[in-house]
Amino acid sequence: MPRPKLEVADIFRAHGPAYRKAHAGHLNLPQLQVMSAVETCRTAVLGGHVAACTKCDHQHIAYNSCRNRHCPK
């Protein structure tokens, strides 16, 4: 299945800081934590591992998930 062109994390990364600023005082800590977790999910920030083929030496980097239960990944 092909990757969707737009994901929730993309929206949070693009508009999250402005949204948090505009709604300061109206978002509680768990909501802010979920936004932060989704923004960093499957990025180098959380680390990852290299999957390599032993036959052709092709390598693929797989980044770690945030493991937050609200994350759509």
PDB file of N, CA and C in Angstrom:
ATOM      1  N   MET A   1       0.844  -1.176   0.000  1.00  0.00           N
ATOM      2  CA  MET A   1       0.000   0.000   0.000  1.00  0.00           C
ATOM      3  C   MET A   1       0.890   1.240   0.000  1.00  0.00           C
ATOM      4  N   PRO A   2       0.665   2.191  -0.905  1.00  0.00           N
ATOM      5  CA  PRO A   2       1.500   3.393  -0.961  1.00  0.00           C
ATOM      6  C   PRO A   2       1.251   4.301   0.236  1.00  0.00           C
ATOM      7  N   ARG A   3       2.275   5.049   0.583  1.00  0.00           N
ATOM      8  CA  ARG A   3       2.187   5.978   1.698  1.00  0.00           C
ATOM      9  C   ARG A   3       1.254   7.142   1.344  1.00  0.00           C
ATOM     10  N   PRO A   4       0.370   7.543   2.274  1.00  0.00           N
ATOM     11  CA  PRO A   4      -0.510   8.683   1.993  1.00  0.00           C
ATOM     12  C   PRO A   4       0.299   9.953   1.745  1.00  0.00           C
ATOM     13  N   LYS A   5      -0.219  10.823   0.908  1.00  0.00           N
ATOM     14  CA  LYS A   5       0.492  12.059   0.602  1.00  0.00           C
ATOM     15  C   LYS A   5       0.553  13.004   1.790  1.00  0.00           C
ATOM     16  N   LEU A   6      -0.465  12.971   2.643  1.00  0.00           N
ATOM     17  CA  LEU A   6      -0.523  13.863   3.791  1.00  0.00           C
ATOM     18  C   LEU A   6      -0.890  13.048   5.033  1.00  0.00           C
ATOM     19  N   GLU A   7      -0.132  13.234   6.079  1.00  0.00           N
ATOM     20  CA  GLU A   7      -0.391  12.526   7.328  1.00  0.00           C
ATOM     21  C   GLU A   7      -0.609  13.529   8.455  1.00  0.00           C
ATOM     22  N   VAL A   8      -1.168  13.048   9.553  1.00  0.00           N
ATOM     23  CA  VAL A   8      -1.420  13.903  10.718  1.00  0.00           C
ATOM     24  C   VAL A   8      -0.116  14.543  11.198  1.00  0.00           C
ATOM     25  N   ALA A   9       0.967  13.771  11.203  1.00  0.00           N
ATOM     26  CA  ALA A   9       2.257  14.299  11.650  1.00  0.00           C
ATOM     27  C   ALA A   9       2.705  15.472  10.778  1.00  0.00           C
ATOM     28  N   ASP A  10       2.452  15.403   9.476  1.00  0.00           N
ATOM     29  CA  ASP A  10       2.814  16.503   8.576  1.00  0.00           C
ATOM     30  C   ASP A  10       2.061  17.780   8.945  1.00  0.00           C
ATOM     31  N   ILE A  11       0.795  17.635   9.285  1.00  0.00           N
ATOM     32  CA  ILE A  11      -0.019  18.790   9.676  1.00  0.00           C
ATOM     33  C   ILE A  11       0.473  19.353  11.002  1.00  0.00           C
ATOM     34  N   PHE A  12       0.754  18.468  11.954  1.00  0.00           N
ATOM     35  CA  PHE A  12       1.258  18.919  13.254  1.00  0.00           C
ATOM     36  C   PHE A  12       2.603  19.627  13.109  1.00  0.00           C
ATOM     37  N   ARG A  13       3.481  19.099  12.262  1.00  0.00           N
ATOM     38  CA  ARG A  13       4.788  19.734  12.077  1.00  0.00           C
ATOM     39  C   ARG A  13       4.656  21.105  11.431  1.00  0.00           C
ATOM     40  N   ALA A  14       3.749  21.224  10.479  1.00  0.00           N
ATOM     41  CA  ALA A  14       3.587  22.488   9.756  1.00  0.00           C
ATOM     42  C   ALA A  14       2.838  23.544  10.559  1.00  0.00           C
ATOM     43  N   HIS A  15       1.810  23.128  11.298  1.00  0.00           N
ATOM     44  CA  HIS A  15       0.928  24.096  11.938  1.00  0.00           C
ATOM     45  C   HIS A  15       0.869  23.985  13.458  1.00  0.00           C
ATOM     46  N   GLY A  16       1.539  22.978  14.021  1.00  0.00           N
ATOM     47  CA  GLY A  16       1.499  22.750  15.465  1.00  0.00           C
ATOM     48  C   GLY A  16       1.970  23.923  16.303  1.00  0.00           C
ATOM     49  N   PRO A  17       3.149  24.508  16.007  1.00  0.00           N
ATOM     50  CA  PRO A  17       3.610  25.637  16.822  1.00  0.00           C
ATOM     51  C   PRO A  17       2.640  26.820  16.825  1.00  0.00           C
ATOM     52  N   ALA A  18       2.085  27.151  15.674  1.00  0.00           N
ATOM     53  CA  ALA A  18       1.132  28.258  15.597  1.00  0.00           C
ATOM     54  C   ALA A  18      -0.154  27.909  16.348  1.00  0.00           C
ATOM     55  N   TYR A  19      -0.586  26.664  16.236  1.00  0.00           N
ATOM     56  CA  TYR A  19      -1.801  26.229  16.935  1.00  0.00           C
ATOM     57  C   TYR A  19      -1.607  26.285  18.443  1.00  0.00           C
ATOM     58  N   ARG A  20      -0.461  25.793  18.905  1.00  0.00           N
ATOM     59  CA  ARG A  20      -0.185  25.835  20.347  1.00  0.00           C
ATOM     60  C   ARG A  20      -0.113  27.274  20.852  1.00  0.00           C
ATOM     61  N   LYS A  21       0.461  28.156  20.056  1.00  0.00           N
ATOM     62  CA  LYS A  21       0.564  29.564  20.450  1.00  0.00           C
ATOM     63  C   LYS A  21      -0.819  30.216  20.485  1.00  0.00           C
ATOM     64  N   ALA A  22      -1.637  29.935  19.490  1.00  0.00           N
ATOM     65  CA  ALA A  22      -2.977  30.527  19.414  1.00  0.00           C
ATOM     66  C   ALA A  22      -3.906  29.996  20.503  1.00  0.00           C
ATOM     67  N   HIS A  23      -3.656  28.789  20.970  1.00  0.00           N
ATOM     68  CA  HIS A  23      -4.524  28.162  21.971  1.00  0.00           C
ATOM     69  C   HIS A  23      -3.820  27.978  23.313  1.00  0.00           C
ATOM     70  N   ALA A  24      -2.834  28.807  23.572  1.00  0.00           N
ATOM     71  CA  ALA A  24      -2.095  28.726  24.840  1.00  0.00           C
ATOM     72  C   ALA A  24      -3.066  28.884  26.000  1.00  0.00           C
ATOM     73  N   GLY A  25      -2.947  28.013  26.972  1.00  0.00           N
ATOM     74  CA  GLY A  25      -3.837  28.049  28.124  1.00  0.00           C
ATOM     75  C   GLY A  25      -5.094  27.213  27.952  1.00  0.00           C
ATOM     76  N   HIS A  26      -5.360  26.764  26.730  1.00  0.00           N
ATOM     77  CA  HIS A  26      -6.560  25.967  26.473  1.00  0.00           C
ATOM     78  C   HIS A  26      -6.235  24.506  26.172  1.00  0.00           C
ATOM     79  N   LEU A  27      -4.952  24.203  26.022  1.00  0.00           N
ATOM     80  CA  LEU A  27      -4.523  22.825  25.799  1.00  0.00           C
ATOM     81  C   LEU A  27      -3.894  22.309  27.085  1.00  0.00           C
ATOM     82  N   ASN A  28      -4.313  21.117  27.495  1.00  0.00           N
ATOM     83  CA  ASN A  28      -3.730  20.580  28.721  1.00  0.00           C
ATOM     84  C   ASN A  28      -2.448  19.815  28.392  1.00  0.00           C
ATOM     85  N   LEU A  29      -1.722  19.422  29.426  1.00  0.00           N
ATOM     86  CA  LEU A  29      -0.434  18.765  29.245  1.00  0.00           C
ATOM     87  C   LEU A  29      -0.530  17.473  28.438  1.00  0.00           C
ATOM     88  N   PRO A  30      -1.485  16.588  28.704  1.00  0.00           N
ATOM     89  CA  PRO A  30      -1.571  15.372  27.874  1.00  0.00           C
ATOM     90  C   PRO A  30      -1.792  15.672  26.387  1.00  0.00           C
ATOM     91  N   GLN A  31      -2.561  16.684  26.061  1.00  0.00           N
ATOM     92  CA  GLN A  31      -2.781  17.051  24.663  1.00  0.00           C
ATOM     93  C   GLN A  31      -1.483  17.543  24.019  1.00  0.00           C
ATOM     94  N   LEU A  32      -0.735  18.346  24.751  1.00  0.00           N
ATOM     95  CA  LEU A  32       0.545  18.843  24.243  1.00  0.00           C
ATOM     96  C   LEU A  32       1.534  17.698  24.063  1.00  0.00           C
ATOM     97  N   GLN A  33       1.512  16.732  24.973  1.00  0.00           N
ATOM     98  CA  GLN A  33       2.408  15.590  24.876  1.00  0.00           C
ATOM     99  C   GLN A  33       2.085  14.723  23.662  1.00  0.00           C
ATOM    100  N   VAL A  34       0.805  14.534  23.373  1.00  0.00           N
ATOM    101  CA  VAL A  34       0.413  13.752  22.202  1.00  0.00           C
ATOM    102  C   VAL A  34       0.856  14.463  20.928  1.00  0.00           C
ATOM    103  N   MET A  35       0.648  15.765  20.855  1.00  0.00           N
ATOM    104  CA  MET A  35       1.085  16.512  19.672  1.00  0.00           C
ATOM    105  C   MET A  35       2.586  16.370  19.469  1.00  0.00           C
ATOM    106  N   SER A  36       3.343  16.494  20.533  1.00  0.00           N
ATOM    107  CA  SER A  36       4.791  16.378  20.450  1.00  0.00           C
ATOM    108  C   SER A  36       5.206  14.969  20.024  1.00  0.00           C
ATOM    109  N   ALA A  37       4.560  13.954  20.580  1.00  0.00           N
ATOM    110  CA  ALA A  37       4.883  12.567  20.227  1.00  0.00           C
ATOM    111  C   ALA A  37       4.605  12.305  18.750  1.00  0.00           C
ATOM    112  N   VAL A  38       3.479  12.776  18.247  1.00  0.00           N
ATOM    113  CA  VAL A  38       3.118  12.555  16.845  1.00  0.00           C
ATOM    114  C   VAL A  38       4.094  13.296  15.929  1.00  0.00           C
ATOM    115  N   GLU A  39       4.513  14.478  16.319  1.00  0.00           N
ATOM    116  CA  GLU A  39       5.459  15.250  15.508  1.00  0.00           C
ATOM    117  C   GLU A  39       6.805  14.544  15.370  1.00  0.00           C
ATOM    118  N   THR A  40       7.245  13.864  16.410  1.00  0.00           N
ATOM    119  CA  THR A  40       8.555  13.210  16.371  1.00  0.00           C
ATOM    120  C   THR A  40       8.483  11.749  15.940  1.00  0.00           C
ATOM    121  N   CYS A  41       7.288  11.202  15.779  1.00  0.00           N
ATOM    122  CA  CYS A  41       7.113   9.793  15.441  1.00  0.00           C
ATOM    123  C   CYS A  41       7.772   9.472  14.099  1.00  0.00           C
ATOM    124  N   ARG A  42       8.510   8.371  14.087  1.00  0.00           N
ATOM    125  CA  ARG A  42       9.191   7.864  12.896  1.00  0.00           C
ATOM    126  C   ARG A  42      10.108   8.899  12.257  1.00  0.00           C
ATOM    127  N   THR A  43      10.844   9.626  13.119  1.00  0.00           N
ATOM    128  CA  THR A  43      11.873  10.560  12.658  1.00  0.00           C
ATOM    129  C   THR A  43      13.189  10.183  13.328  1.00  0.00           C
ATOM    130  N   ALA A  44      14.253  10.802  12.898  1.00  0.00           N
ATOM    131  CA  ALA A  44      15.573  10.536  13.468  1.00  0.00           C
ATOM    132  C   ALA A  44      15.650  10.934  14.936  1.00  0.00           C
ATOM    133  N   VAL A  45      14.765  11.796  15.387  1.00  0.00           N
ATOM    134  CA  VAL A  45      14.750  12.240  16.778  1.00  0.00           C
ATOM    135  C   VAL A  45      14.612  11.050  17.731  1.00  0.00           C
ATOM    136  N   LEU A  46      13.806  10.076  17.349  1.00  0.00           N
ATOM    137  CA  LEU A  46      13.578   8.906  18.201  1.00  0.00           C
ATOM    138  C   LEU A  46      14.529   7.753  17.892  1.00  0.00           C
ATOM    139  N   GLY A  47      15.423   7.952  16.948  1.00  0.00           N
ATOM    140  CA  GLY A  47      16.365   6.897  16.595  1.00  0.00           C
ATOM    141  C   GLY A  47      15.758   5.915  15.623  1.00  0.00           C
ATOM    142  N   GLY A  48      16.535   4.910  15.276  1.00  0.00           N
ATOM    143  CA  GLY A  48      16.052   3.919  14.336  1.00  0.00           C
ATOM    144  C   GLY A  48      17.042   2.790  14.187  1.00  0.00           C
ATOM    145  N   HIS A  49      16.830   1.987  13.178  1.00  0.00           N
ATOM    146  CA  HIS A  49      17.724   0.880  12.893  1.00  0.00           C
ATOM    147  C   HIS A  49      17.832   0.694  11.390  1.00  0.00           C
ATOM    148  N   VAL A  50      18.887   0.012  10.981  1.00  0.00           N
ATOM    149  CA  VAL A  50      19.132  -0.210   9.565  1.00  0.00           C
ATOM    150  C   VAL A  50      18.769  -1.649   9.222  1.00  0.00           C
ATOM    151  N   ALA A  51      17.924  -1.795   8.241  1.00  0.00           N
ATOM    152  CA  ALA A  51      17.591  -3.114   7.713  1.00  0.00           C
ATOM    153  C   ALA A  51      18.399  -3.292   6.427  1.00  0.00           C
ATOM    154  N   ALA A  52      19.175  -4.347   6.344  1.00  0.00           N
ATOM    155  CA  ALA A  52      20.043  -4.546   5.188  1.00  0.00           C
ATOM    156  C   ALA A  52      19.820  -5.923   4.574  1.00  0.00           C
ATOM    157  N   CYS A  53      19.861  -5.967   3.259  1.00  0.00           N
ATOM    158  CA  CYS A  53      19.764  -7.218   2.518  1.00  0.00           C
ATOM    159  C   CYS A  53      21.167  -7.828   2.431  1.00  0.00           C
ATOM    160  N   THR A  54      21.276  -9.108   2.776  1.00  0.00           N
ATOM    161  CA  THR A  54      22.586  -9.762   2.739  1.00  0.00           C
ATOM    162  C   THR A  54      23.006 -10.141   1.321  1.00  0.00           C
ATOM    163  N   LYS A  55      22.054 -10.183   0.401  1.00  0.00           N
ATOM    164  CA  LYS A  55      22.373 -10.573  -0.975  1.00  0.00           C
ATOM    165  C   LYS A  55      22.801  -9.392  -1.844  1.00  0.00           C
ATOM    166  N   CYS A  56      22.070  -8.268  -1.750  1.00  0.00           N
ATOM    167  CA  CYS A  56      22.379  -7.139  -2.637  1.00  0.00           C
ATOM    168  C   CYS A  56      22.941  -5.930  -1.895  1.00  0.00           C
ATOM    169  N   ASP A  57      23.076  -6.011  -0.597  1.00  0.00           N
ATOM    170  CA  ASP A  57      23.597  -4.920   0.246  1.00  0.00           C
ATOM    171  C   ASP A  57      22.725  -3.671   0.243  1.00  0.00           C
ATOM    172  N   HIS A  58      21.472  -3.794  -0.177  1.00  0.00           N
ATOM    173  CA  HIS A  58      20.546  -2.657  -0.090  1.00  0.00           C
ATOM    174  C   HIS A  58      20.248  -2.387   1.388  1.00  0.00           C
ATOM    175  N   GLN A  59      20.272  -1.118   1.768  1.00  0.00           N
ATOM    176  CA  GLN A  59      20.000  -0.740   3.150  1.00  0.00           C
ATOM    177  C   GLN A  59      18.800   0.193   3.213  1.00  0.00           C
ATOM    178  N   HIS A  60      18.021   0.027   4.273  1.00  0.00           N
ATOM    179  CA  HIS A  60      16.842   0.861   4.487  1.00  0.00           C
ATOM    180  C   HIS A  60      16.820   1.272   5.954  1.00  0.00           C
ATOM    181  N   ILE A  61      16.677   2.559   6.218  1.00  0.00           N
ATOM    182  CA  ILE A  61      16.606   3.039   7.593  1.00  0.00           C
ATOM    183  C   ILE A  61      15.150   3.044   8.034  1.00  0.00           C
ATOM    184  N   ALA A  62      14.884   2.398   9.142  1.00  0.00           N
ATOM    185  CA  ALA A  62      13.531   2.349   9.710  1.00  0.00           C
ATOM    186  C   ALA A  62      13.567   3.106  11.034  1.00  0.00           C
ATOM    187  N   TYR A  63      12.868   4.221  11.086  1.00  0.00           N
ATOM    188  CA  TYR A  63      12.855   5.034  12.302  1.00  0.00           C
ATOM    189  C   TYR A  63      11.840   4.500  13.306  1.00  0.00           C
ATOM    190  N   ASN A  64      12.127   4.716  14.577  1.00  0.00           N
ATOM    191  CA  ASN A  64      11.288   4.196  15.650  1.00  0.00           C
ATOM    192  C   ASN A  64       9.991   4.984  15.798  1.00  0.00           C
ATOM    193  N   SER A  65       8.974   4.287  16.266  1.00  0.00           N
ATOM    194  CA  SER A  65       7.665   4.875  16.520  1.00  0.00           C
ATOM    195  C   SER A  65       7.661   5.557  17.886  1.00  0.00           C
ATOM    196  N   CYS A  66       6.755   6.507  18.058  1.00  0.00           N
ATOM    197  CA  CYS A  66       6.613   7.181  19.347  1.00  0.00           C
ATOM    198  C   CYS A  66       5.912   6.293  20.373  1.00  0.00           C
ATOM    199  N   ARG A  67       5.196   5.293  19.905  1.00  0.00           N
ATOM    200  CA  ARG A  67       4.465   4.325  20.727  1.00  0.00           C
ATOM    201  C   ARG A  67       3.366   4.975  21.570  1.00  0.00           C
ATOM    202  N   ASN A  68       2.903   6.137  21.153  1.00  0.00           N
ATOM    203  CA  ASN A  68       1.792   6.785  21.835  1.00  0.00           C
ATOM    204  C   ASN A  68       0.496   6.174  21.319  1.00  0.00           C
ATOM    205  N   ARG A  69      -0.405   5.858  22.214  1.00  0.00           N
ATOM    206  CA  ARG A  69      -1.628   5.157  21.796  1.00  0.00           C
ATOM    207  C   ARG A  69      -2.539   6.009  20.927  1.00  0.00           C
ATOM    208  N   HIS A  70      -2.337   7.313  20.911  1.00  0.00           N
ATOM    209  CA  HIS A  70      -3.162   8.206  20.082  1.00  0.00           C
ATOM    210  C   HIS A  70      -2.551   8.458  18.702  1.00  0.00           C
ATOM    211  N   CYS A  71      -1.354   7.974  18.485  1.00  0.00           N
ATOM    212  CA  CYS A  71      -0.675   8.203  17.218  1.00  0.00           C
ATOM    213  C   CYS A  71      -1.293   7.326  16.136  1.00  0.00           C
ATOM    214  N   PRO A  72      -1.607   7.884  14.963  1.00  0.00           N
ATOM    215  CA  PRO A  72      -2.229   7.087  13.908  1.00  0.00           C
ATOM    216  C   PRO A  72      -1.272   6.126  13.213  1.00  0.00           C
ATOM    217  N   LYS A  73       0.011   6.177  13.524  1.00  0.00           N
ATOM    218  CA  LYS A  73       0.962   5.248  12.894  1.00  0.00           C
ATOM    219  C   LYS A  73       0.938   3.976  13.680  1.00  0.00           C
TER     220      LYS A  73
END
